Coordinates of C-alpha atoms in Angstrom, one line a residue:
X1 CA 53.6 2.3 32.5
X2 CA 50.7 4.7 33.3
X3 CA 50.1 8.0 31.5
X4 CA 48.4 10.9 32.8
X5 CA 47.8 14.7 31.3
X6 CA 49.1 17.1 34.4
X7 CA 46.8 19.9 33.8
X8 CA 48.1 20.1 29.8
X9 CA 51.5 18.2 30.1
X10 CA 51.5 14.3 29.2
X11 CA 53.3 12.5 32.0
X12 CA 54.2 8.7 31.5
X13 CA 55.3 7.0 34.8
X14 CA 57.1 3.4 35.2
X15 CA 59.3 3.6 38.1
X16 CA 57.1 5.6 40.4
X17 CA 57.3 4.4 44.4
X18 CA 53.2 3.0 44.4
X19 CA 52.9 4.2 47.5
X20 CA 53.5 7.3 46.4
X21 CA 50.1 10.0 46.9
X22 CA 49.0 12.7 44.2
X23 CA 49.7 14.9 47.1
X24 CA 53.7 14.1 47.2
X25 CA 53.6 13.6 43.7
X26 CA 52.8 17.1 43.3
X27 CA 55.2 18.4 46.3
X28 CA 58.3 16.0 45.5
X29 CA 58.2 15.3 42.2
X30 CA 57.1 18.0 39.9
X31 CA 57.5 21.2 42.7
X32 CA 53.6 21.9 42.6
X33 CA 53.8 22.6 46.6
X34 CA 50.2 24.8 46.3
X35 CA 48.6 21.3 47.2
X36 CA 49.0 21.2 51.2
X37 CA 49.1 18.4 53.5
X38 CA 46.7 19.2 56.5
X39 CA 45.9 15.8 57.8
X40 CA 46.9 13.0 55.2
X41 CA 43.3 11.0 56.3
X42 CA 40.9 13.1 53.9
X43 CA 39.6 15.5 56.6
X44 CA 40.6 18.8 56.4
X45 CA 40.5 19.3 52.8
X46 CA 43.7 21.1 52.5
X47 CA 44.9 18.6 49.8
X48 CA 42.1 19.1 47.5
X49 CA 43.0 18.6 43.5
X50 CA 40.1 17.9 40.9
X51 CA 40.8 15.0 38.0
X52 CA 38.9 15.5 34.7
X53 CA 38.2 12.2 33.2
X54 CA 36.7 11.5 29.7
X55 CA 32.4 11.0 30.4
X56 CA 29.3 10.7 27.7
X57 CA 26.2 12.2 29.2
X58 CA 22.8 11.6 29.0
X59 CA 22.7 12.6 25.4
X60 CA 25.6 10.8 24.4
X61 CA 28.4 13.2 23.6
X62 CA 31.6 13.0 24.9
X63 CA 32.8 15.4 27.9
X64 CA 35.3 15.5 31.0
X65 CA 33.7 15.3 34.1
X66 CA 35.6 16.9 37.3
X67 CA 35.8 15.8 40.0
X68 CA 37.7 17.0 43.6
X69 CA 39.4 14.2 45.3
X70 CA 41.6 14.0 48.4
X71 CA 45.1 14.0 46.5
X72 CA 46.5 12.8 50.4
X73 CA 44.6 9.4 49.6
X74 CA 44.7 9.2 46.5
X75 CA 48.0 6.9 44.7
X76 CA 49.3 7.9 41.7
X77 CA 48.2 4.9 39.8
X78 CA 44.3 5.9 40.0
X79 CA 45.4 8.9 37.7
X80 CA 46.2 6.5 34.9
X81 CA 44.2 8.0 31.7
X82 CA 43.1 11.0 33.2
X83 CA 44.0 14.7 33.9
X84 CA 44.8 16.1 37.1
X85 CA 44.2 19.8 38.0
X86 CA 45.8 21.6 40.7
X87 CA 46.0 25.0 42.4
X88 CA 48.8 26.2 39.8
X89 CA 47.3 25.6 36.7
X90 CA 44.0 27.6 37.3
X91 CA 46.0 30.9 36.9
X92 CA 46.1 31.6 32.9
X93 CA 48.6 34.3 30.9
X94 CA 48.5 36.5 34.2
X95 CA 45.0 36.1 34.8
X96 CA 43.3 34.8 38.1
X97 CA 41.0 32.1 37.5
X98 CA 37.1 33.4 38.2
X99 CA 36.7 30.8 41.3
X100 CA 40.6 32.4 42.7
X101 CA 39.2 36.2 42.0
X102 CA 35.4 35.7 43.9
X103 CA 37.9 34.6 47.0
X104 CA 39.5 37.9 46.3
X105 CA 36.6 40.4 46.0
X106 CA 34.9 38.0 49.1
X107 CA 37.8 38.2 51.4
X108 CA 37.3 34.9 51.1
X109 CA 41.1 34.0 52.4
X110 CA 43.1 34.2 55.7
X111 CA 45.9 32.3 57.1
X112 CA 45.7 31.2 53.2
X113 CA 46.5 27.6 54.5
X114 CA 43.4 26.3 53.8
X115 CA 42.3 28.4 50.6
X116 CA 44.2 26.2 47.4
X117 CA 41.7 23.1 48.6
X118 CA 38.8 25.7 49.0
X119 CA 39.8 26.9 45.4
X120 CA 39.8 23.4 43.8
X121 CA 36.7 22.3 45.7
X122 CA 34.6 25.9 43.9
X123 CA 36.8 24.8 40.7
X124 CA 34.6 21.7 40.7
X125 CA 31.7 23.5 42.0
X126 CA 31.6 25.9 39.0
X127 CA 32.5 23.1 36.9
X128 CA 29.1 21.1 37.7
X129 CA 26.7 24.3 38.0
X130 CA 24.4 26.2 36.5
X131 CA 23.8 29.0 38.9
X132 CA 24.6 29.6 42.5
X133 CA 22.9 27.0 44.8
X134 CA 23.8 27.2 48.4
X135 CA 22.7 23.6 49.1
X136 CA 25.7 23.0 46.7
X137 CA 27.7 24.9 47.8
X138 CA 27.8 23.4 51.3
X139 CA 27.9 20.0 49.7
X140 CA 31.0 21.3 48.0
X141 CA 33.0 22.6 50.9
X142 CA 31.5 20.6 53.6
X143 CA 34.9 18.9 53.5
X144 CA 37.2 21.7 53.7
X145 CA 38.0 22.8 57.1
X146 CA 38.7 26.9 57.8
X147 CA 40.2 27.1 61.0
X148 CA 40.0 31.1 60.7
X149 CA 36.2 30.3 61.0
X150 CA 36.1 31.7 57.2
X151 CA 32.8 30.3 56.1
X152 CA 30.6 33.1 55.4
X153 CA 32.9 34.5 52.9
X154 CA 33.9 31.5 51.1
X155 CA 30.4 30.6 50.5
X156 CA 29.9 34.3 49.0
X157 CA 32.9 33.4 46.5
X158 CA 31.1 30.1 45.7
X159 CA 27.8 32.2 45.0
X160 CA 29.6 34.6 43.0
X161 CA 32.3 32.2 41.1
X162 CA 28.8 30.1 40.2
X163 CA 27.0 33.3 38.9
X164 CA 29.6 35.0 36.5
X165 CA 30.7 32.0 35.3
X166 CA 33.1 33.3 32.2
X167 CA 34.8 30.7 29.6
X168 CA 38.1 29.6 31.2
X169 CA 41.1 28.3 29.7
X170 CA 39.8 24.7 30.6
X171 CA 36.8 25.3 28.5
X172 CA 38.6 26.7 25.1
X173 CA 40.8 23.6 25.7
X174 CA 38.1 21.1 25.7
X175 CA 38.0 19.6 22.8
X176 CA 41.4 19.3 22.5
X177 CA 41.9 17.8 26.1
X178 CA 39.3 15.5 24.9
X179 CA 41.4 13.9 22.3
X180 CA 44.6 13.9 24.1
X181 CA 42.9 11.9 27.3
X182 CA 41.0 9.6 24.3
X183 CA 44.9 9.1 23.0
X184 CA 46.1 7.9 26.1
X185 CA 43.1 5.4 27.2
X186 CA 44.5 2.6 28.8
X187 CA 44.3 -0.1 26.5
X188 CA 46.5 -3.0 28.3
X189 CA 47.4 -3.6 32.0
X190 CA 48.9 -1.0 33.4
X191 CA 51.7 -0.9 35.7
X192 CA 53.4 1.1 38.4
X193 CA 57.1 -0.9 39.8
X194 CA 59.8 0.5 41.6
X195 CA 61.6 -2.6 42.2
X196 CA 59.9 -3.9 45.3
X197 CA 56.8 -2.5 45.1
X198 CA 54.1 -2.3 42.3
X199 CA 51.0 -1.6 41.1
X200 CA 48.9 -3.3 38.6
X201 CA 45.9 -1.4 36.5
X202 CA 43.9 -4.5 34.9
X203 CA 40.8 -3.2 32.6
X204 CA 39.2 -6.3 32.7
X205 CA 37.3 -8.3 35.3
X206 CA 39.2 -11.4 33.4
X207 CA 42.1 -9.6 34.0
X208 CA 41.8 -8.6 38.2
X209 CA 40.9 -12.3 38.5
X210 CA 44.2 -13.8 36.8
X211 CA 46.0 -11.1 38.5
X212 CA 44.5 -11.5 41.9
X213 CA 45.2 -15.6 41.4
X214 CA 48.9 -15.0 40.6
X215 CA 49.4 -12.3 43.0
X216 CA 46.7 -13.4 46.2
X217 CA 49.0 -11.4 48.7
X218 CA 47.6 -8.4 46.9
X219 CA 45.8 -5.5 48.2
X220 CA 42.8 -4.4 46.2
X221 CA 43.1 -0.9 45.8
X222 CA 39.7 1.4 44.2
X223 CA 38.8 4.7 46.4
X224 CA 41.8 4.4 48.5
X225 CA 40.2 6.3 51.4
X226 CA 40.5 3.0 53.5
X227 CA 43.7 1.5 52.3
X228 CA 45.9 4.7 51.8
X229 CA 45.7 5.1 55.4
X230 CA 47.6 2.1 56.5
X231 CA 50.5 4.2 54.4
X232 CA 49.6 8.0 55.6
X233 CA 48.7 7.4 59.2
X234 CA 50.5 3.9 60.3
X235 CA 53.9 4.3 57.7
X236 CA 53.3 0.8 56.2
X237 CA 54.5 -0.7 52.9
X238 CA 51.9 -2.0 50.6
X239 CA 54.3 -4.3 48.1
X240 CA 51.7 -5.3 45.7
X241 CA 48.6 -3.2 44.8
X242 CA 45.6 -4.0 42.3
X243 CA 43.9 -1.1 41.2
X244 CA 40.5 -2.0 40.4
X245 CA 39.3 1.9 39.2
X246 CA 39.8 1.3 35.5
X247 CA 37.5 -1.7 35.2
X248 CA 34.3 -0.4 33.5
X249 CA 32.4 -3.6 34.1
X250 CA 32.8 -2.9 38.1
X251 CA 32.0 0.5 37.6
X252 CA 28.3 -0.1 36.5
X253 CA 24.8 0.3 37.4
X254 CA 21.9 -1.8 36.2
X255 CA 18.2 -1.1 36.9
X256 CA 15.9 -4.1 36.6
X257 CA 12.3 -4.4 37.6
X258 CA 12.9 -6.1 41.0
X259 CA 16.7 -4.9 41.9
X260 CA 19.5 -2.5 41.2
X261 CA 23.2 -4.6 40.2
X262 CA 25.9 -1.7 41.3
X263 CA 29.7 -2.3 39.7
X264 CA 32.0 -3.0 43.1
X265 CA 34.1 -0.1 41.8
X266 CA 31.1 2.2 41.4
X267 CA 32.0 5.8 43.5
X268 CA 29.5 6.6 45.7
X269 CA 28.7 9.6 44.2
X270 CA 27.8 7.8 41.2
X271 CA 25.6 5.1 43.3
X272 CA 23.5 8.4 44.4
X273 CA 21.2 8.9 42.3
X274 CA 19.9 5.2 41.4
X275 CA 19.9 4.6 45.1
X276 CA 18.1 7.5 46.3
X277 CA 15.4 7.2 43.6
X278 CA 15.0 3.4 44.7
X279 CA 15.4 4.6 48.2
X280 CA 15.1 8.6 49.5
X281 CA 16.3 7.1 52.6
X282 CA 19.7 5.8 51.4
X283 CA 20.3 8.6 49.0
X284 CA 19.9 11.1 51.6
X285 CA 22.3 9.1 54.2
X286 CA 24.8 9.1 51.1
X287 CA 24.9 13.1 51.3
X288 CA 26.5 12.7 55.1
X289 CA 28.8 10.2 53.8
X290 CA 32.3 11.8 55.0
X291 CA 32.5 14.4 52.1
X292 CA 32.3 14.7 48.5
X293 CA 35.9 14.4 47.8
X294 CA 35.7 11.3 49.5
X295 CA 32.5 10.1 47.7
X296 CA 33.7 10.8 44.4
X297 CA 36.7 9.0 45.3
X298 CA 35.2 5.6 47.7
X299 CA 33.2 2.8 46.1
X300 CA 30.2 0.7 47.4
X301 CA 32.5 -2.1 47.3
X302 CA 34.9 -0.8 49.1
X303 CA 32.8 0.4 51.9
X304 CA 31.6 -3.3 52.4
X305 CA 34.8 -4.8 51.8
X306 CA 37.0 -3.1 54.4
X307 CA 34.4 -4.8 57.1
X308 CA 34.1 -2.0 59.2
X309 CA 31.7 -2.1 62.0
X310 CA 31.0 1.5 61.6
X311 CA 30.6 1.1 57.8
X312 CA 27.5 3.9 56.9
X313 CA 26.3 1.6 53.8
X314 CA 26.4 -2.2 55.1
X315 CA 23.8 -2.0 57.3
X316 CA 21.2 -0.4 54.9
X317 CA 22.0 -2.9 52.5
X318 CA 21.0 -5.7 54.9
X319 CA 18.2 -4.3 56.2
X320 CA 17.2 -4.6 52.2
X321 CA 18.4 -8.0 52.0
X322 CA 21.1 -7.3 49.4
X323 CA 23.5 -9.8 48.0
X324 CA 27.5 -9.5 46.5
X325 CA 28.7 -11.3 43.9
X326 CA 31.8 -13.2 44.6
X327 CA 34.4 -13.6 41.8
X328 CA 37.6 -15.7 41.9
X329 CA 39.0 -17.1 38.3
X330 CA 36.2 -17.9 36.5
X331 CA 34.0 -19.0 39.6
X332 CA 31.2 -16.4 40.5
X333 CA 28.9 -17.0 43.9
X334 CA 26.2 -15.2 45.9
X335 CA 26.4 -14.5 48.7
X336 CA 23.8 -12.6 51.1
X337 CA 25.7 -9.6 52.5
X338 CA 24.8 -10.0 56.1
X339 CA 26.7 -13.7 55.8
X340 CA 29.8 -11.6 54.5
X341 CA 30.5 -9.6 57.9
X342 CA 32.4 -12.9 60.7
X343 CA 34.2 -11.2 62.7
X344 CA 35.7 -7.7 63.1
X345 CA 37.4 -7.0 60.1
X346 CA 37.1 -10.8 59.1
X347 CA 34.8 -11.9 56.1
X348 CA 33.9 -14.8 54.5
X349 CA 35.8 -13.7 51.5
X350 CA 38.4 -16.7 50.3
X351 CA 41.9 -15.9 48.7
X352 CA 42.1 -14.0 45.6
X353 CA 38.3 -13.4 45.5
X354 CA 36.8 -10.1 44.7
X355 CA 33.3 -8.5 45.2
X356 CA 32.7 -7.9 42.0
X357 CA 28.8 -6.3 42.2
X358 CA 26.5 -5.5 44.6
X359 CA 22.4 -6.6 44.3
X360 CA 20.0 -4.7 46.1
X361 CA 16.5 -5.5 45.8
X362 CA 13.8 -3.3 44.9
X363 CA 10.2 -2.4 46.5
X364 CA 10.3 -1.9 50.0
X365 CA 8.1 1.3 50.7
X366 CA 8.5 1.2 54.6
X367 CA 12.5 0.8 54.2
X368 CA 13.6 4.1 56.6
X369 CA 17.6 4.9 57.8
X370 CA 19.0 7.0 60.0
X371 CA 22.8 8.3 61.3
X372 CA 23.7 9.3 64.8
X373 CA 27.3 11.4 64.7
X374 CA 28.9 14.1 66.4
X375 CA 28.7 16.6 63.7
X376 CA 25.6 16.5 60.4
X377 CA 28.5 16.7 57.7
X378 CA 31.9 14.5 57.1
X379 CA 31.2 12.4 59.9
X380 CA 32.0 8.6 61.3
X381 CA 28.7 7.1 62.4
X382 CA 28.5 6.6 66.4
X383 CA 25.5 4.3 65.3
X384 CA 23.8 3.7 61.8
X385 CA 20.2 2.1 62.0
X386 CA 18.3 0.6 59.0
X387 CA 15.0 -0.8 59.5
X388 CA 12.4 -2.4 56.7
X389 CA 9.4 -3.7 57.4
X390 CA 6.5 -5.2 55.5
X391 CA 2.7 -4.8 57.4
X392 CA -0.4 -6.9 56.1
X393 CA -3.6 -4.8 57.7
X394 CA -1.0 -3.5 60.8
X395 CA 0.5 -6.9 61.5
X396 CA 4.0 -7.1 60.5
X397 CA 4.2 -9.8 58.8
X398 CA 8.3 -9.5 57.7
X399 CA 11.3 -7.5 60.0
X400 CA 14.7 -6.8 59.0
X401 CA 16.4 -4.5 61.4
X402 CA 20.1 -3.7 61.4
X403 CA 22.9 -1.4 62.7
X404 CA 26.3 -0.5 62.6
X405 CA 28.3 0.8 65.0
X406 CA 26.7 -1.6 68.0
X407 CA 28.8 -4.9 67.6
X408 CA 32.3 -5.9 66.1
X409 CA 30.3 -5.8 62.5
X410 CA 27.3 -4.8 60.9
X411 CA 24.1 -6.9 62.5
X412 CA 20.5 -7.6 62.3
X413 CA 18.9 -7.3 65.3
X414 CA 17.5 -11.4 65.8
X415 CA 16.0 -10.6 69.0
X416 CA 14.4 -7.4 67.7
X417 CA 13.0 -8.9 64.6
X418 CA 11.2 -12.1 66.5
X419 CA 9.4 -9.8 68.7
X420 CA 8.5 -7.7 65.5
X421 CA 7.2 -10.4 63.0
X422 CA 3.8 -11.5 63.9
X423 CA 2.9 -8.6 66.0
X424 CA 0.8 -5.2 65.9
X425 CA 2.5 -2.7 64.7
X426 CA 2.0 -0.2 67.4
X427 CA 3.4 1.6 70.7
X428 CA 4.1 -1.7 72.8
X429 CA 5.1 -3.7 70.5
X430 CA 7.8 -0.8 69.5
X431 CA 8.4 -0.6 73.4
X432 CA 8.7 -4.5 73.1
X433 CA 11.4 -4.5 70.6
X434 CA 13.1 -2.2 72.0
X435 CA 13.9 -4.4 75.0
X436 CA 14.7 -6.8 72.8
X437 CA 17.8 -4.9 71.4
X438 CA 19.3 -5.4 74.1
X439 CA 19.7 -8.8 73.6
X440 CA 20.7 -8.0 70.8
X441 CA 24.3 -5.9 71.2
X442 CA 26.1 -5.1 74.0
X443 CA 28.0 -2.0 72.3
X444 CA 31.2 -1.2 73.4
X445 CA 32.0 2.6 74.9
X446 CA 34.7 5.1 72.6
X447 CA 35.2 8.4 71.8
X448 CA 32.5 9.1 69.2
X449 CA 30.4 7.4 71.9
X450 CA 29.4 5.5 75.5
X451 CA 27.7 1.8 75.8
X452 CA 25.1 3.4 77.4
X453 CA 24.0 6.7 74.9
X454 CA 24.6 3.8 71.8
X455 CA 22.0 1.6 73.3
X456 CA 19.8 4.0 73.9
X457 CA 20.3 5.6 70.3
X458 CA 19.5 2.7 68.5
X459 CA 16.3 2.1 70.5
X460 CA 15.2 5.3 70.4
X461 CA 15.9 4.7 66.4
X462 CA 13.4 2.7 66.3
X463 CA 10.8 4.4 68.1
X464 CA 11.5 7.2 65.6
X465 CA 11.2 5.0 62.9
X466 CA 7.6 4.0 64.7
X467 CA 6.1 8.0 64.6
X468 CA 7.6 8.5 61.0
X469 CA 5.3 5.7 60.0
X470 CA 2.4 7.1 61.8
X471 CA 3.3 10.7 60.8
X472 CA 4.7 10.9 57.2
X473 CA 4.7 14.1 57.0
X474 CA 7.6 14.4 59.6
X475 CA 10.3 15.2 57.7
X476 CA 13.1 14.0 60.4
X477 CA 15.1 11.4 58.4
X478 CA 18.6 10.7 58.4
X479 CA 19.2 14.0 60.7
X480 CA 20.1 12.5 63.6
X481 CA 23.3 13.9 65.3
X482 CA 24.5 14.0 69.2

């Protein structure tokens, strides 16, 4: 069984279809149909709900943190413990919520299809502000699409919901939501069955390892932004499901002198702040990471699991030579990442094994990264380039170079970094390894992007990379776009 507070009302599911999203949990089930389905891949927005789950802060006390999330990707099981929020509930004895009026008084609304995702995403927004900050804003709603072209006027309601911020009902009901979501904290496996399908909600490490050994035809399930695809776009079955987001050992991040150790299950809007203070670079690539419901909802591990060759975080990580931990029962090994990608979509992960952390090292100053896509915001990579270098009075005496989105997985550049290592670091020997890239890939041509353009991206990449070491001051990073 899973329990689960919608909006006030304590639900407690056994039976439930796995497969089953928030989104046609809402529609189906309980007759929420405010929630709409626009795309059922976590584009459009239109799906938006926000989940409160129980959070201590920096200073220790207890609060719920909320969070928008793609309810189209999202299964039912992940709401186990927590509370989830949507469009309905925000109206109180009469009363439009604050975020629901600024649309209102901003003619913030038109077809109306789009606006309940808009609502929940400035829900959230006033939830985790202070004041109005239009760099938040857009951050907010950068992944819900208007196709009335209604920008200008939703961002006035997010300025205005964010300024007269009044005590809601959500507020007055804190400390009592508190308790009720502290009453039903999971403390056993969890389970979702409906006969010939299920879903099982370890809390354990110990726990997803036995499971994963008695059940190795089972898909590990955490964000869902990958896997709940294969059900809302291609109609598959997924019979057995391991949901990994209730482990709070995989959902950790350690800071040590010489490396950051990031919980598998960590979202990536909880990886953002450790990694861009390690790394401005990879911070700032994190904010054009799809969008924030997807970030609060995908995990590191996830991203590197899945194997894709377009995967924004893999090829940072090996350009910083990180590692993965490898569980399977009580067997742990480590594994460098860039010896984890074999093949499209084919790693060197063995049967019922698990990433279980990531380890990226700390301390390399001239570590720079850079995205090419079609749009700035909530956008698939046409290439990704990482490149980390170590100079010894301008020789380079150390290269790692890698990309994504130039070969069937993420890849250093071999030929690059041999004409690198060793050399000057200046114009011809940039010029030099940039010939050498071509040895390196031979990309294929699609729709985000030809052969031709993605060669020539990734070695003008590196030029770029060149000039930003000679001109710091450029402030051009992680910008790129077609």
């Amino acid at each position: 069984m899973i329990q689960f507070l919608l909006n006030q009302e304590l639900r407690s599911e056994h039976a439930l279809d796995p497969n089953l999203t928030v989104l046609n949990y809402l529609r189906e089930h309980v007759g929420k149909s405010g929630t709409k389905e626009g795309c059922a891949s976590g584009d459009c927005g239109a799906c938006t709900v926000v989940v409160g789950e129980l959070h201590t802060n920096e200073h220790g006390a207890e609060q719920i943190r909320y969070r928008s999330l793609n309810s189209c990707l999202t299964f039912v099981s992940a709401l186990h413990g927590k509370q989830l929020i949507s469009v309905e509930d925000l109206k109180h004895q009469g009363q439009l919520h604050s975020v629901q009026q600024a649309m209102v008084e901003c003619h913030g609304s038109q077809c109306g299809f789009c606006t309940p995702g808009f609502v929940m995403s400035l829900f959230a927004l006033q939830k985790n502000s202070d004041a109005a900050d239009s760099q938040k804003a857009h951050e907010a709603l950068a992944g819900n699409l208007c196709r009335c072209t209604g920008y200008r006027p939703i961002l006035a309601a997010a300025e205005q919901a964010c300024c007269n911020k009044p005590q809601d009902q959500f507020d007055s009901r804190q400390t009592e939501t508190i308790a009720r979501l502290k009453a039903i904290a999971p403390t056993q496996t969890g389970e979702l069955n409906s006969g010939d399908k299920r879903c099982l909600v370890p809390l354990t490490v110990a726990d997803l390892a036995d499971l994963y050994d008695a059940y190795p035809q089972a898909r590990l399930l955490a964000g869902g932004t990958d896997l709940a695809l294969e059900v809302t776009q291609f109609h598959r079955t997924l019979p057995v499901m391991i949901y990994v987001g209730n482990i709070e050992e995989m959902k950790r991040i350690e800071s040590f002198d010489d490396r950051l150790e990031i919980g598998a299950a960590t979202a990536l809007s909880d990886c953002y702040s450790a990694l861009h203070h390690a790394y401005p670079d990879f911070g700032d690539l994190l904010h054009r990471f799809a969008s924030l419901q997807i970030r609060n909802q995908g995990t590191l591990g996830g991203n590197i699991g899945n194997a894709s060759p377009i995967g924004d975080s893999p090829p940072l990580l090996i350009a910083l030579g990180a590692q993965i931990v490898l569980c399977k029962g009580n067997t742990r090994r480590t594994l460098a990442l860039e010896d984890y990608f074999i093949d499209y979509r084919v790693t060197a992960r063995q049967d019922s094994e698990f990433i279980e952390k990531i380890i990226v090292p700390k301390g390399h100053s001239l570590f720079r990264a850079y995205k090419v896509s079609k749009r700035l915001d909530d956008d698939i990579s046409a290439v990704c380039a990482a490149f980390n270098l170590k100079l010894a009075n301008g020789v380079i005496s150390e290269a790692r170079v890698a990309f994504g989105g130039m070969a069937a997985t993420p890849k250093r550049a071999k030929s690059c970094e041999a004409v690198l290592v060793g050399a000057t670091w200046n114009a011809a020997t940039v010029e030099k390894a940039c010939a050498a890239l071509a040895e390196d890939f031979t990309p294929l041509s699609d729709f985000r992007a030809s052969k031709e353009y993605r060669l020539l991206s990734a070695q003008n990449l590196l030029r770029k990379y060149f000039i930003e070491l000679q001109t710091p001051h450029i402030e051009t990073r992680v910008t790129a776009y077609v």
